[in-house]
């Protein structure tokens, strides 16, 4: 189920994000700041604080309640967040699509956790949200993220110049998509919080 806890690896679970994740998200993002800086927008210092994450989570949870997004964290044995995964811009109707974003704490990188989580999120998006398609973008030189996406069945469909402001400049991106199913649009997706 979309709101269940899913074991990915000994000591690592994927679970829905909660307000109580603010402190551990701030710690993980601070710890991973240098590691992730080539792939991320430049953030104000407040972003890396517990209050900054609390403010960010308020927006995330509001989007989730409205059905516009779904967000999860990777949680370690102590239930501290060590990564984040989200489906944003969920559009239903005849489009039935969303955009995937994710990051993994520097201390957990290289263990295949992103690949395992993305595969699971694709299943949940297909089976419970009843989405047809998921899109994701990477910088041209982000080979590791491209490898995660291709392992999970995504195909590159475009290269877009100056697509997103990353690390201080407008950067070109490769866009990937995964078609989850080609069946009819039937039924309602699982309700937020269900």
mmCIF file of C-alpha atoms in Angstrom:
data_model
loop_
_atom_site.group_PDB
_atom_site.id
_atom_site.type_symbol
_atom_site.label_atom_id
_atom_site.label_comp_id
_atom_site.label_asym_id
_atom_site.label_seq_id
_atom_site.Cartn_x
_atom_site.Cartn_y
_atom_site.Cartn_z
ATOM 1 C CA UNK A 1 0.000 0.000 0.000
ATOM 2 C CA UNK A 2 1.111 3.547 -0.705
ATOM 3 C CA UNK A 3 1.114 4.532 2.975
ATOM 4 C CA UNK A 4 2.746 1.357 4.240
ATOM 5 C CA UNK A 5 6.319 0.865 5.340
ATOM 6 C CA UNK A 6 8.405 -1.145 2.856
ATOM 7 C CA UNK A 7 11.693 -2.817 3.816
ATOM 8 C CA UNK A 8 14.286 -2.205 1.079
ATOM 9 C CA UNK A 9 17.470 -3.434 2.706
ATOM 10 C CA UNK A 10 18.502 -4.620 6.157
ATOM 11 C CA UNK A 11 18.048 -1.528 8.304
ATOM 12 C CA UNK A 12 16.488 0.662 5.576
ATOM 13 C CA UNK A 13 12.782 1.188 4.937
ATOM 14 C CA UNK A 14 10.752 3.370 2.594
ATOM 15 C CA UNK A 15 7.865 5.027 4.408
ATOM 16 C CA UNK A 16 5.640 8.095 3.997
ATOM 17 C CA UNK A 17 7.224 11.360 5.105
ATOM 18 C CA UNK A 18 5.911 12.933 8.335
ATOM 19 C CA UNK A 19 6.322 16.251 10.149
ATOM 20 C CA UNK A 20 8.548 14.506 12.675
ATOM 21 C CA UNK A 21 11.186 13.951 9.950
ATOM 22 C CA UNK A 22 12.302 17.609 10.014
ATOM 23 C CA UNK A 23 15.325 17.163 12.301
ATOM 24 C CA UNK A 24 16.712 14.054 10.605
ATOM 25 C CA UNK A 25 16.123 15.530 7.133
ATOM 26 C CA UNK A 26 18.071 18.634 8.151
ATOM 27 C CA UNK A 27 20.921 16.433 9.407
ATOM 28 C CA UNK A 28 21.003 14.229 6.294
ATOM 29 C CA UNK A 29 20.802 17.170 3.894
ATOM 30 C CA UNK A 30 23.561 19.007 5.776
ATOM 31 C CA UNK A 31 25.752 15.903 5.799
ATOM 32 C CA UNK A 32 25.134 15.374 2.054
ATOM 33 C CA UNK A 33 25.295 19.045 1.036
ATOM 34 C CA UNK A 34 28.667 18.946 -0.743
ATOM 35 C CA UNK A 35 27.930 15.544 -2.286
ATOM 36 C CA UNK A 36 24.604 16.732 -3.736
ATOM 37 C CA UNK A 37 25.516 20.331 -4.628
ATOM 38 C CA UNK A 38 26.317 19.628 -8.321
ATOM 39 C CA UNK A 39 22.808 18.191 -8.777
ATOM 40 C CA UNK A 40 20.720 20.584 -6.677
ATOM 41 C CA UNK A 41 19.526 24.193 -6.736
ATOM 42 C CA UNK A 42 21.463 26.496 -4.436
ATOM 43 C CA UNK A 43 19.598 26.672 -1.164
ATOM 44 C CA UNK A 44 19.463 29.350 1.544
ATOM 45 C CA UNK A 45 21.178 28.417 4.819
ATOM 46 C CA UNK A 46 17.759 28.129 6.491
ATOM 47 C CA UNK A 47 16.963 25.144 4.244
ATOM 48 C CA UNK A 48 19.515 23.070 6.175
ATOM 49 C CA UNK A 49 17.948 23.751 9.583
ATOM 50 C CA UNK A 50 15.244 21.832 11.391
ATOM 51 C CA UNK A 51 12.887 24.816 11.050
ATOM 52 C CA UNK A 52 13.674 25.091 7.346
ATOM 53 C CA UNK A 53 12.762 21.443 6.881
ATOM 54 C CA UNK A 54 9.667 21.855 9.029
ATOM 55 C CA UNK A 55 8.553 24.687 6.717
ATOM 56 C CA UNK A 56 9.339 22.608 3.622
ATOM 57 C CA UNK A 57 7.443 19.619 5.041
ATOM 58 C CA UNK A 58 4.355 21.770 5.647
ATOM 59 C CA UNK A 59 4.220 22.452 1.897
ATOM 60 C CA UNK A 60 4.938 18.841 1.001
ATOM 61 C CA UNK A 61 2.219 17.531 3.298
ATOM 62 C CA UNK A 62 -0.292 20.118 2.020
ATOM 63 C CA UNK A 63 0.425 18.990 -1.562
ATOM 64 C CA UNK A 64 0.020 15.396 -0.471
ATOM 65 C CA UNK A 65 -3.324 16.088 1.237
ATOM 66 C CA UNK A 66 -4.590 17.780 -1.934
ATOM 67 C CA UNK A 67 -3.529 14.794 -4.060
ATOM 68 C CA UNK A 68 -0.924 16.811 -6.016
ATOM 69 C CA UNK A 69 2.039 14.868 -4.605
ATOM 70 C CA UNK A 70 3.200 11.807 -2.678
ATOM 71 C CA UNK A 71 6.405 11.802 -0.645
ATOM 72 C CA UNK A 72 8.446 9.172 1.144
ATOM 73 C CA UNK A 73 11.695 8.982 3.082
ATOM 74 C CA UNK A 74 14.292 6.295 3.373
ATOM 75 C CA UNK A 75 14.489 5.609 7.101
ATOM 76 C CA UNK A 76 17.324 3.871 8.918
ATOM 77 C CA UNK A 77 17.113 1.512 11.917
ATOM 78 C CA UNK A 78 16.572 4.468 14.266
ATOM 79 C CA UNK A 79 13.802 5.777 11.935
ATOM 80 C CA UNK A 80 15.938 8.764 10.845
ATOM 81 C CA UNK A 81 15.417 10.024 7.306
ATOM 82 C CA UNK A 82 18.408 9.248 5.048
ATOM 83 C CA UNK A 83 16.844 10.008 1.679
ATOM 84 C CA UNK A 84 13.765 11.413 0.044
ATOM 85 C CA UNK A 85 11.530 10.365 -2.859
ATOM 86 C CA UNK A 86 8.589 12.237 -4.266
ATOM 87 C CA UNK A 87 6.024 12.224 -7.009
ATOM 88 C CA UNK A 88 5.143 15.851 -7.728
ATOM 89 C CA UNK A 89 2.738 17.486 -10.120
ATOM 90 C CA UNK A 90 0.336 14.563 -10.068
ATOM 91 C CA UNK A 91 -2.240 15.113 -12.796
ATOM 92 C CA UNK A 92 -5.163 12.728 -13.157
ATOM 93 C CA UNK A 93 -7.873 12.719 -15.809
ATOM 94 C CA UNK A 94 -6.692 11.590 -19.237
ATOM 95 C CA UNK A 95 -3.038 12.557 -18.527
ATOM 96 C CA UNK A 96 -2.477 10.523 -15.320
ATOM 97 C CA UNK A 97 1.174 11.481 -14.894
ATOM 98 C CA UNK A 98 3.658 12.734 -12.288
ATOM 99 C CA UNK A 99 7.271 13.848 -11.983
ATOM 100 C CA UNK A 100 9.695 11.804 -9.888
ATOM 101 C CA UNK A 101 12.461 13.290 -7.764
ATOM 102 C CA UNK A 102 14.799 11.610 -5.294
ATOM 103 C CA UNK A 103 18.011 11.837 -3.296
ATOM 104 C CA UNK A 104 19.954 9.493 -1.022
ATOM 105 C CA UNK A 105 22.173 10.483 1.909
ATOM 106 C CA UNK A 106 25.885 10.374 1.083
ATOM 107 C CA UNK A 107 26.352 7.729 3.795
ATOM 108 C CA UNK A 108 23.875 5.400 2.040
ATOM 109 C CA UNK A 109 24.839 6.071 -1.584
ATOM 110 C CA UNK A 110 26.011 3.260 -3.845
ATOM 111 C CA UNK A 111 23.955 0.512 -2.153
ATOM 112 C CA UNK A 112 21.214 0.256 -4.779
ATOM 113 C CA UNK A 113 18.634 1.881 -2.491
ATOM 114 C CA UNK A 114 17.538 4.463 -5.063
ATOM 115 C CA UNK A 115 16.947 1.763 -7.678
ATOM 116 C CA UNK A 116 14.946 -0.393 -5.275
ATOM 117 C CA UNK A 117 12.870 2.565 -4.058
ATOM 118 C CA UNK A 118 12.172 3.885 -7.574
ATOM 119 C CA UNK A 119 10.974 0.439 -8.689
ATOM 120 C CA UNK A 120 8.632 0.245 -5.706
ATOM 121 C CA UNK A 121 7.316 3.784 -6.250
ATOM 122 C CA UNK A 122 6.585 2.940 -9.887
ATOM 123 C CA UNK A 123 4.541 -0.068 -8.744
ATOM 124 C CA UNK A 124 2.626 2.039 -6.215
ATOM 125 C CA UNK A 125 2.029 4.758 -8.821
ATOM 126 C CA UNK A 126 0.647 2.207 -11.278
ATOM 127 C CA UNK A 127 -1.359 0.029 -8.905
ATOM 128 C CA UNK A 128 -2.667 2.536 -6.359
ATOM 129 C CA UNK A 129 -2.513 5.978 -7.940
ATOM 130 C CA UNK A 130 -3.378 4.439 -11.310
ATOM 131 C CA UNK A 131 -0.910 6.662 -13.105
ATOM 132 C CA UNK A 132 -0.054 5.989 -16.742
ATOM 133 C CA UNK A 133 3.354 7.694 -16.833
ATOM 134 C CA UNK A 134 6.170 9.011 -14.635
ATOM 135 C CA UNK A 135 8.748 11.524 -15.835
ATOM 136 C CA UNK A 136 12.160 12.356 -14.331
ATOM 137 C CA UNK A 137 14.968 14.685 -15.349
ATOM 138 C CA UNK A 138 18.723 14.546 -14.822
ATOM 139 C CA UNK A 139 21.613 16.793 -15.637
ATOM 140 C CA UNK A 140 23.440 15.606 -18.762
ATOM 141 C CA UNK A 141 26.434 14.370 -16.753
ATOM 142 C CA UNK A 142 24.495 12.737 -13.882
ATOM 143 C CA UNK A 143 25.287 9.227 -15.051
ATOM 144 C CA UNK A 144 24.475 7.609 -11.688
ATOM 145 C CA UNK A 145 20.904 8.930 -11.699
ATOM 146 C CA UNK A 146 20.479 8.013 -15.368
ATOM 147 C CA UNK A 147 21.601 4.486 -14.509
ATOM 148 C CA UNK A 148 18.965 4.271 -11.734
ATOM 149 C CA UNK A 149 16.247 5.388 -14.120
ATOM 150 C CA UNK A 150 17.205 3.044 -16.962
ATOM 151 C CA UNK A 151 17.450 0.085 -14.549
ATOM 152 C CA UNK A 152 13.891 0.924 -13.502
ATOM 153 C CA UNK A 153 12.515 0.903 -17.039
ATOM 154 C CA UNK A 154 12.682 4.620 -17.860
ATOM 155 C CA UNK A 155 13.614 5.689 -21.377
ATOM 156 C CA UNK A 156 15.133 8.994 -22.407
ATOM 157 C CA UNK A 157 12.700 10.978 -24.558
ATOM 158 C CA UNK A 158 14.203 14.481 -24.739
ATOM 159 C CA UNK A 159 17.179 16.702 -24.070
ATOM 160 C CA UNK A 160 16.076 20.146 -22.938
ATOM 161 C CA UNK A 161 18.363 23.192 -22.948
ATOM 162 C CA UNK A 162 18.462 25.390 -19.843
ATOM 163 C CA UNK A 163 15.696 23.337 -18.227
ATOM 164 C CA UNK A 164 16.333 23.997 -14.528
ATOM 165 C CA UNK A 165 18.417 26.334 -12.347
ATOM 166 C CA UNK A 166 20.912 23.981 -10.705
ATOM 167 C CA UNK A 167 24.105 24.837 -8.813
ATOM 168 C CA UNK A 168 23.899 28.488 -9.784
ATOM 169 C CA UNK A 169 23.087 28.299 -13.497
ATOM 170 C CA UNK A 170 20.421 27.196 -15.976
ATOM 171 C CA UNK A 171 21.390 23.641 -16.893
ATOM 172 C CA UNK A 172 20.517 21.328 -19.755
ATOM 173 C CA UNK A 173 18.689 18.150 -18.737
ATOM 174 C CA UNK A 174 17.848 14.744 -20.116
ATOM 175 C CA UNK A 175 14.221 13.831 -19.608
ATOM 176 C CA UNK A 176 13.192 10.229 -19.012
ATOM 177 C CA UNK A 177 9.791 8.609 -18.794
ATOM 178 C CA UNK A 178 8.360 5.274 -17.847
ATOM 179 C CA UNK A 179 5.014 4.196 -19.196
ATOM 180 C CA UNK A 180 3.420 2.262 -16.346
ATOM 181 C CA UNK A 181 0.515 0.768 -18.298
ATOM 182 C CA UNK A 182 -1.511 1.282 -21.450
ATOM 183 C CA UNK A 183 -4.825 0.201 -19.988
ATOM 184 C CA UNK A 184 -7.999 2.258 -19.810
ATOM 185 C CA UNK A 185 -8.453 5.095 -17.333
ATOM 186 C CA UNK A 186 -10.632 3.412 -14.717
ATOM 187 C CA UNK A 187 -11.278 3.773 -11.021
ATOM 188 C CA UNK A 188 -10.147 6.419 -8.622
ATOM 189 C CA UNK A 189 -6.654 6.533 -7.154
ATOM 190 C CA UNK A 190 -6.089 5.740 -3.512
ATOM 191 C CA UNK A 191 -7.114 8.713 -1.399
ATOM 192 C CA UNK A 192 -4.369 10.697 0.361
ATOM 193 C CA UNK A 193 -3.860 9.317 3.829
ATOM 194 C CA UNK A 194 -5.555 6.019 2.915
#
